[in-house]
Amino acid sequence: MSVTVLYFASLRDAAGVASETLPLPASLPALYENLREKHGFSLPAQRLRVAMDGEFVDWNAAPREGAEIAFIPPVSGG
Amino acid sequence: MSVTVLYFASLRDAAGVASETLPLPASLPALYENLREKHGFSLPAQRLRVAMDGEFVDWNAAPREGAEIAFIPPVSGG
Amino acid sequence: MTRFALSDAAFDPAPLRRRLQSPQAGAFASFEGWVRDHHAGRAVLGLRYEAYAALAEAEGLRIIAEATRRFDIADAACVHRVGGLAPGEMAVWVGVSAAHRGPAFDACRWILDEVKSRVPIWKHERYADGSSDWLHPE
Amino acid sequence: MTRFALSDAAFDPAPLRRRLQSPQAGAFASFEGWVRDHHAGRAVLGLRYEAYAALAEAEGLRIIAEATRRFDIADAACVHRVGGLAPGEMAVWVGVSAAHRGPAFDACRWILDEVKSRVPIWKHERYADGSSDWLHPE
């Protein structure tokens, strides 16, 4: 019962890894708060979007077993 | 005491020449009305602009001896 | 660099674009007008642009200079074809560089609109039914 | 033809432009974003774009499809660089063909704005003072 979390941009620099495998969390906000504490992310959840298996999802979406979860910091392409 | 008149687009087709030399006219509107009668131009003066010596001028501008005068039908570039 | 020119042959906009480039400019907007194969429901075989060249070039340069005053842009240029063109050919090109995208887009569109309404260039279309017409829009 | 793509090397927009061309389209608007040598008063030596590639490509294609529904256009495409770029290099290209100029300009600008706000791509700038930063705009 696990998920893979992907890190990008400042989150990846803070985490020091591009991804990690973690136990299936109760919720996406709970997962982010744990990771924020663990890695010292400065961005609050309100400034992020979240994606599961390559699609943007609502923060209320239930984490799926085996899912690839990415927290998306504010983008700056273009 | 003469001016050169240049014709473009439908005016040139109607006049059958690209330019002609004419006696210095009393005014630009009078010149156009004469030419309209002579060549059968369908466009009324209100739909034209007028240029003298390569610059747009007001219809009230006084025709200058030796000037190059062009009546500019509605443009359709682009 | 001449910022407004008439061209009597097909031209490549790439070198024009390069001359508008600068390390301060983060945005480049451009427009190309292509000859359509239809106009007002009639099939167009080809067209011819005629210009009052001296006045067209002077008026085109005035438009570019005005755009540089009205909009926060780095540079701008426009080239318009004259002579015969077939459907698909490029009739006009406008390019604008600027620090930011808003003025680049706004100026590009403004220059195109002004060229279409002020520069003494006329389009003569030949149609598939054998007829042809000078376009003198209302 | 892929209408949204990430490119890890410099690319030439000319073939992309050609694929958007059609005899029904009279208008082609395009935009290029170039790397500026300054940002917020600091001299920029270079930058790096990182993307969440799978999601960026899916979201980019959604934007193009949405633009085709919202605007009366013929076709549209966008390419965004990833990896390291020097000042003056092209970071993003958007091209839109349409029957008329209004929708071509409007859709080009809309696509660019949506890409900037929705596609998971991040910019990392390196400054002349030795510092560097991820840009996460408010």
Coordinates of C-alpha atoms in Angstrom, one line a residue:
Chain A
M1 CA 0.0 0.0 0.0
S2 CA 2.2 2.8 -1.3
V3 CA 2.3 5.9 -3.6
T4 CA 5.1 7.6 -5.5
V5 CA 5.6 11.3 -5.0
L6 CA 7.3 13.4 -7.6
Y7 CA 9.1 16.7 -6.8
F8 CA 9.7 19.5 -9.2
A9 CA 11.5 22.8 -9.1
S10 CA 12.0 24.3 -5.6
L11 CA 10.3 21.3 -4.0
R12 CA 12.8 19.0 -5.6
D13 CA 15.7 21.1 -4.5
A14 CA 14.3 21.1 -0.9
A15 CA 13.6 17.4 -0.9
G16 CA 17.0 16.6 -2.4
V17 CA 15.3 13.8 -4.5
A18 CA 13.1 13.8 -7.6
S19 CA 10.7 11.2 -6.2
E20 CA 10.1 8.9 -3.3
T21 CA 7.8 6.0 -2.4
L22 CA 5.7 6.5 0.7
P23 CA 2.9 4.6 2.5
L24 CA -0.6 5.3 1.1
P25 CA -1.7 8.5 2.9
A26 CA -5.2 9.3 4.3
S27 CA -5.5 12.4 2.1
L28 CA -3.6 14.6 -0.2
P29 CA -3.5 17.6 2.2
A30 CA -2.3 15.3 5.0
L31 CA 0.4 13.9 2.7
Y32 CA 1.6 17.4 1.8
E33 CA 1.7 18.6 5.4
N34 CA 3.8 15.6 6.4
L35 CA 6.2 16.2 3.5
R36 CA 6.3 19.9 4.2
E37 CA 7.4 19.2 7.7
K38 CA 9.9 16.5 6.7
H39 CA 11.6 18.5 3.9
G40 CA 11.0 22.1 5.0
F41 CA 9.0 23.1 2.0
S42 CA 8.3 26.9 2.2
L43 CA 5.2 26.9 -0.1
P44 CA 1.9 26.4 1.7
A45 CA -0.6 23.9 0.2
Q46 CA -2.9 26.8 -0.9
R47 CA -0.2 27.9 -3.5
L48 CA 0.1 24.4 -5.0
R49 CA -2.0 22.3 -7.4
V50 CA -1.9 18.5 -7.1
A51 CA -1.8 15.9 -9.8
M52 CA -2.4 12.1 -9.7
D53 CA -1.3 9.8 -12.4
G54 CA -0.5 12.6 -14.8
E55 CA -3.8 14.5 -14.4
F56 CA -4.6 17.5 -12.2
V57 CA -7.0 16.5 -9.4
D58 CA -8.9 18.2 -6.7
W59 CA -7.2 18.3 -3.3
N60 CA -10.2 16.3 -2.0
A61 CA -9.4 13.4 -4.4
A62 CA -8.8 10.1 -2.5
P63 CA -5.2 8.9 -2.9
R64 CA -5.1 5.7 -4.9
E65 CA -2.9 2.7 -4.2
G66 CA 0.1 2.8 -6.5
A67 CA -0.6 6.3 -7.7
E68 CA 2.0 8.8 -8.9
I69 CA 1.3 12.0 -7.0
A70 CA 2.9 15.4 -7.9
F71 CA 2.6 18.6 -6.0
I72 CA 2.7 21.4 -8.5
P73 CA 4.3 24.7 -7.3
P74 CA 3.3 27.9 -9.2
V75 CA 4.4 27.5 -12.8
S76 CA 6.7 29.9 -14.6
G77 CA 6.9 28.7 -18.2
G78 CA 6.7 31.1 -21.2
Chain B
M1 CA 1.5 76.3 -65.5
S2 CA 0.7 72.6 -65.2
V3 CA 0.4 69.7 -62.8
T4 CA 0.9 65.9 -63.2
V5 CA -1.9 63.7 -62.1
L6 CA -1.2 60.1 -61.1
Y7 CA -3.9 57.3 -61.4
F8 CA -4.0 54.1 -59.4
A9 CA -6.1 51.0 -59.3
S10 CA -9.6 51.4 -60.7
L11 CA -8.9 55.1 -61.5
R12 CA -6.0 54.1 -63.7
D13 CA -8.1 51.4 -65.4
A14 CA -10.8 53.9 -66.1
A15 CA -8.4 56.6 -67.3
G16 CA -6.4 54.2 -69.5
V17 CA -3.2 55.9 -68.5
A18 CA -1.0 56.0 -65.3
S19 CA -0.6 59.7 -65.4
E20 CA -1.3 62.8 -67.4
T21 CA -0.2 66.4 -67.4
L22 CA -2.9 69.0 -67.1
P23 CA -3.2 72.8 -66.7
L24 CA -2.9 74.1 -63.2
P25 CA -6.5 73.7 -61.7
A26 CA -8.3 76.2 -59.5
S27 CA -8.8 73.6 -56.7
L28 CA -8.3 69.9 -56.1
P29 CA -12.1 69.2 -55.9
A30 CA -12.6 71.0 -59.2
L31 CA -9.8 69.0 -60.8
Y32 CA -11.3 65.7 -59.6
E33 CA -14.8 66.6 -60.9
N34 CA -13.4 67.5 -64.3
L35 CA -11.4 64.2 -64.5
R36 CA -14.4 62.3 -63.2
E37 CA -16.5 63.6 -66.1
K38 CA -13.7 63.1 -68.6
H39 CA -12.8 59.5 -67.6
G40 CA -16.1 58.3 -66.1
F41 CA -14.7 57.6 -62.6
S42 CA -17.4 55.9 -60.5
L43 CA -15.9 56.9 -57.1
P44 CA -17.2 60.2 -55.7
A45 CA -14.6 62.6 -54.2
Q46 CA -15.9 61.9 -50.7
R47 CA -14.5 58.4 -50.9
L48 CA -11.0 59.5 -52.0
R49 CA -8.0 61.0 -50.3
V50 CA -5.7 63.3 -52.2
A51 CA -1.9 63.6 -52.1
M52 CA 0.4 66.3 -53.5
D53 CA 4.1 65.7 -54.1
G54 CA 4.1 62.4 -52.2
E55 CA 2.2 63.6 -49.0
F56 CA -1.4 63.4 -48.1
V57 CA -3.0 66.8 -48.2
D58 CA -6.4 68.3 -47.3
W59 CA -8.8 68.7 -50.2
N60 CA -8.7 72.5 -49.5
A61 CA -4.9 72.6 -50.2
A62 CA -4.1 74.9 -53.1
P63 CA -2.7 73.1 -56.2
R64 CA 0.9 74.1 -56.7
E65 CA 2.5 74.7 -60.1
G66 CA 4.4 71.6 -61.2
A67 CA 2.9 69.5 -58.4
E68 CA 2.4 65.7 -58.7
I69 CA -1.2 65.1 -57.6
A70 CA -2.7 61.7 -56.8
F71 CA -6.3 60.9 -56.0
I72 CA -6.2 57.9 -53.6
P73 CA -9.1 55.5 -53.9
P74 CA -10.0 53.4 -50.8
V75 CA -7.0 51.2 -50.1
S76 CA -7.0 47.4 -49.8
G77 CA -3.5 46.3 -48.7
G78 CA -2.9 43.7 -46.1
Chain C
M1 CA 17.4 48.6 -41.5
T2 CA 14.4 49.9 -43.3
R3 CA 11.4 49.4 -41.1
F4 CA 8.8 49.6 -43.8
A5 CA 9.3 48.2 -47.3
L6 CA 7.5 47.1 -50.4
S7 CA 8.7 43.9 -52.0
D8 CA 8.0 42.9 -55.6
A9 CA 9.1 39.3 -54.9
A10 CA 8.5 36.6 -52.2
F11 CA 10.6 37.3 -49.2
D12 CA 11.8 35.4 -46.1
P13 CA 10.9 37.1 -42.8
A14 CA 13.6 35.3 -40.9
P15 CA 16.4 37.9 -41.4
L16 CA 13.8 40.7 -40.6
R17 CA 12.9 38.9 -37.4
R18 CA 16.6 38.6 -36.4
R19 CA 17.2 42.3 -36.8
L20 CA 14.4 43.0 -34.3
Q21 CA 16.0 40.7 -31.7
S22 CA 17.7 42.1 -28.6
P23 CA 18.7 40.7 -25.2
Q24 CA 16.4 43.2 -23.6
A25 CA 13.4 42.0 -25.6
G26 CA 11.5 39.1 -24.1
A27 CA 8.6 39.1 -26.5
F28 CA 8.2 39.0 -30.3
A29 CA 4.8 39.1 -31.9
S30 CA 4.4 38.7 -35.6
F31 CA 1.7 38.6 -38.2
E32 CA 1.6 37.2 -41.8
G33 CA -1.3 37.9 -44.2
W34 CA -1.6 35.0 -46.7
V35 CA -3.6 35.2 -50.0
R36 CA -6.8 33.3 -49.5
D37 CA -8.3 31.1 -52.2
H38 CA -11.8 32.6 -51.7
H39 CA -13.2 36.1 -51.3
A40 CA -16.9 36.8 -50.5
G41 CA -17.8 33.3 -51.8
R42 CA -15.8 33.5 -55.1
A43 CA -12.9 31.3 -55.9
V44 CA -9.7 33.5 -56.2
L45 CA -7.1 32.4 -58.8
G46 CA -4.6 35.1 -57.9
L47 CA -4.2 38.7 -57.2
R48 CA -2.0 41.7 -57.8
Y49 CA -1.1 44.5 -55.4
E50 CA -0.4 47.9 -56.8
A51 CA 1.1 50.7 -54.6
Y52 CA 1.8 54.4 -54.9
A53 CA 5.3 53.5 -53.8
A54 CA 6.7 56.8 -52.7
L55 CA 3.7 57.6 -50.5
A56 CA 3.2 54.0 -49.3
E57 CA 6.8 53.9 -48.0
A58 CA 6.6 57.3 -46.3
E59 CA 3.2 56.4 -44.7
G60 CA 4.4 53.0 -43.7
L61 CA 7.5 54.5 -41.9
R62 CA 5.2 57.0 -40.2
I63 CA 3.0 54.1 -38.9
I64 CA 6.1 52.3 -37.5
A65 CA 7.3 55.5 -35.9
E66 CA 3.9 56.2 -34.4
A67 CA 3.7 52.6 -33.0
T68 CA 7.1 53.1 -31.3
R69 CA 5.7 56.2 -29.6
R70 CA 2.3 54.7 -28.7
F71 CA 3.5 51.3 -27.3
D72 CA 6.2 50.2 -25.0
I73 CA 8.1 48.3 -27.7
A74 CA 11.7 47.7 -28.6
D75 CA 11.4 47.7 -32.4
A76 CA 9.0 47.0 -35.3
A77 CA 9.0 46.4 -39.0
C78 CA 6.6 45.7 -41.8
V79 CA 7.0 44.4 -45.4
H80 CA 4.2 44.4 -48.0
R81 CA 4.2 42.6 -51.3
V82 CA 3.4 44.3 -54.6
G83 CA 2.9 42.6 -58.0
G84 CA 1.3 39.2 -58.7
L85 CA 0.6 36.7 -55.9
A86 CA -1.0 33.2 -55.9
P87 CA -3.2 31.8 -53.2
G88 CA -1.1 30.8 -50.2
E89 CA 1.6 33.4 -50.8
M90 CA 2.5 35.9 -48.0
A91 CA 1.1 39.4 -48.8
V92 CA 2.2 41.2 -45.7
W93 CA 4.5 40.6 -42.7
V94 CA 4.6 42.6 -39.4
G95 CA 7.0 41.9 -36.6
V96 CA 7.3 43.6 -33.2
S97 CA 9.8 43.0 -30.4
A98 CA 9.2 44.3 -26.8
A99 CA 10.2 43.7 -23.2
H100 CA 6.8 42.2 -22.5
R101 CA 4.1 40.4 -24.5
G102 CA 1.2 42.8 -24.1
P103 CA 2.7 45.7 -26.0
A104 CA 4.2 43.3 -28.6
F105 CA 0.7 41.9 -29.5
D106 CA -1.0 45.3 -29.2
A107 CA 1.5 47.1 -31.5
C108 CA 1.6 44.3 -34.0
R109 CA -2.2 44.4 -34.4
W110 CA -2.2 48.2 -34.5
I111 CA 0.4 48.4 -37.2
L112 CA -1.4 45.9 -39.3
D113 CA -4.7 47.7 -39.0
E114 CA -3.1 51.1 -39.8
V115 CA -1.3 49.7 -42.8
K116 CA -4.6 48.2 -44.1
S117 CA -6.4 51.5 -43.6
R118 CA -3.8 54.1 -44.5
V119 CA -1.1 52.9 -46.8
P120 CA -1.8 53.4 -50.6
I121 CA -1.8 49.8 -51.7
W122 CA -4.6 48.3 -53.7
K123 CA -5.6 44.7 -54.4
H124 CA -6.8 43.4 -57.7
E125 CA -8.4 40.0 -57.5
R126 CA -8.9 37.5 -60.4
Y127 CA -11.7 35.1 -60.0
A128 CA -12.3 31.6 -61.3
D129 CA -15.4 32.8 -63.2
G130 CA -13.1 34.9 -65.4
S131 CA -14.0 38.3 -63.8
S132 CA -11.6 40.5 -61.8
D133 CA -12.0 43.4 -59.5
W134 CA -10.1 46.2 -57.7
L135 CA -11.0 46.2 -54.0
H136 CA -12.0 49.6 -52.7
P137 CA -13.6 48.8 -49.4
E138 CA -16.3 51.1 -48.0
Chain D
M1 CA 1.6 16.9 -36.3
T2 CA 1.9 17.3 -32.5
R3 CA 0.3 20.6 -31.6
F4 CA 2.0 20.9 -28.3
A5 CA 5.6 19.7 -27.6
L6 CA 8.5 20.2 -25.3
S7 CA 11.9 20.6 -26.9
D8 CA 15.2 20.0 -25.2
A9 CA 17.1 21.8 -27.9
A10 CA 16.8 25.0 -30.0
F11 CA 14.2 24.5 -32.7
D12 CA 13.3 26.3 -36.0
P13 CA 9.7 27.5 -36.1
A14 CA 9.6 27.6 -39.9
P15 CA 8.4 24.0 -40.5
L16 CA 5.8 24.4 -37.7
R17 CA 4.5 27.5 -39.4
R18 CA 4.3 25.7 -42.7
R19 CA 2.2 23.0 -41.3
L20 CA -0.4 25.5 -40.1
Q21 CA -0.7 27.0 -43.5
S22 CA -3.8 26.4 -45.7
P23 CA -5.3 28.2 -48.7
Q24 CA -8.4 29.0 -46.6
A25 CA -6.3 30.8 -43.9
G26 CA -5.6 34.4 -44.6
A27 CA -4.1 35.2 -41.3
F28 CA -1.2 33.9 -39.2
A29 CA -0.3 35.3 -35.8
S30 CA 2.7 34.0 -33.9
F31 CA 4.6 34.8 -30.7
E32 CA 8.1 34.0 -29.5
G33 CA 9.3 34.4 -26.0
W34 CA 13.0 35.1 -25.8
V35 CA 15.2 34.8 -22.7
R36 CA 15.9 38.3 -21.4
D37 CA 19.2 39.4 -20.0
H38 CA 17.5 41.0 -17.0
H39 CA 14.8 40.1 -14.5
A40 CA 13.5 42.4 -11.8
G41 CA 16.7 44.5 -12.0
R42 CA 19.1 41.6 -11.9
A43 CA 21.4 40.6 -14.7
V44 CA 20.5 37.1 -15.9
L45 CA 23.3 34.8 -17.1
G46 CA 21.1 32.0 -18.2
L47 CA 18.2 29.8 -17.1
R48 CA 16.9 26.3 -17.1
Y49 CA 13.3 25.2 -17.7
E50 CA 12.1 22.0 -16.0
A51 CA 8.8 20.4 -16.8
Y52 CA 6.6 17.6 -15.5
A53 CA 6.7 16.3 -19.1
A54 CA 3.7 13.9 -19.2
L55 CA 1.3 16.4 -17.5
A56 CA 2.8 19.4 -19.4
E57 CA 2.2 17.7 -22.8
A58 CA -1.3 16.7 -21.9
E59 CA -2.2 20.1 -20.5
G60 CA -0.6 21.8 -23.5
L61 CA -2.7 19.7 -25.9
R62 CA -5.8 20.6 -23.9
I63 CA -5.1 24.3 -24.3
I64 CA -4.7 24.0 -28.1
A65 CA -8.0 22.0 -28.3
E66 CA -9.8 24.6 -26.1
A67 CA -8.4 27.4 -28.3
T68 CA -9.8 25.7 -31.4
R69 CA -13.2 25.6 -29.8
R70 CA -13.2 29.1 -28.3
F71 CA -11.9 31.0 -31.4
D72 CA -12.7 30.8 -35.1
I73 CA -9.2 29.6 -36.1
A74 CA -7.9 27.0 -38.6
D75 CA -5.1 25.5 -36.6
A76 CA -2.6 26.2 -33.8
A77 CA 0.5 24.9 -32.3
C78 CA 3.0 25.6 -29.4
V79 CA 6.5 24.4 -28.6
H80 CA 8.2 25.1 -25.2
R81 CA 11.9 24.6 -24.5
V82 CA 13.2 22.7 -21.5
G83 CA 16.7 22.5 -20.3
G84 CA 19.4 25.2 -20.3
L85 CA 19.0 28.5 -22.3
A86 CA 21.2 31.5 -22.7
P87 CA 19.9 35.1 -23.0
G88 CA 18.4 35.7 -26.5
E89 CA 17.4 32.1 -27.0
M90 CA 13.7 31.3 -27.9
A91 CA 11.9 29.8 -24.9
V92 CA 8.4 29.4 -26.3
W93 CA 6.7 29.6 -29.7
V94 CA 3.0 29.9 -30.5
G95 CA 1.5 30.0 -34.0
V96 CA -2.1 30.3 -35.0
S97 CA -3.7 30.3 -38.5
A98 CA -7.2 31.6 -39.2
A99 CA -9.4 32.9 -41.9
H100 CA -9.2 36.4 -40.4
R101 CA -6.7 38.4 -38.3
G102 CA -8.9 39.0 -35.2
P103 CA -9.2 35.4 -34.0
A104 CA -5.6 34.7 -35.0
F105 CA -4.3 37.4 -32.7
D106 CA -6.8 36.6 -29.9
A107 CA -6.1 32.9 -29.9
C108 CA -2.4 33.3 -30.1
R109 CA -2.4 35.5 -27.0
W110 CA -4.9 33.3 -25.1
I111 CA -2.8 30.2 -25.8
L112 CA 0.3 31.9 -24.5
D113 CA -1.4 33.2 -21.4
E114 CA -2.9 29.7 -20.6
V115 CA 0.5 28.0 -21.2
K116 CA 2.1 30.5 -18.8
S117 CA -0.5 29.9 -16.1
R118 CA -1.4 26.2 -16.4
V119 CA 1.4 24.1 -17.9
P120 CA 3.7 22.6 -15.3
I121 CA 7.0 24.2 -16.5
W122 CA 9.3 26.0 -14.1
K123 CA 12.0 28.5 -14.7
H124 CA 15.3 28.5 -12.8
E125 CA 17.3 31.7 -13.3
R126 CA 21.1 32.2 -12.7
Y127 CA 22.1 35.7 -11.9
A128 CA 25.4 37.6 -12.4
D129 CA 25.8 38.0 -8.6
G130 CA 26.2 34.2 -8.3
S131 CA 22.7 33.5 -6.9
S132 CA 19.9 31.6 -8.6
D133 CA 16.2 31.1 -8.1
W134 CA 13.2 29.1 -9.0
L135 CA 10.4 31.4 -10.2
H136 CA 7.1 30.6 -8.5
P137 CA 5.0 33.7 -9.3
E138 CA 2.2 34.7 -6.8

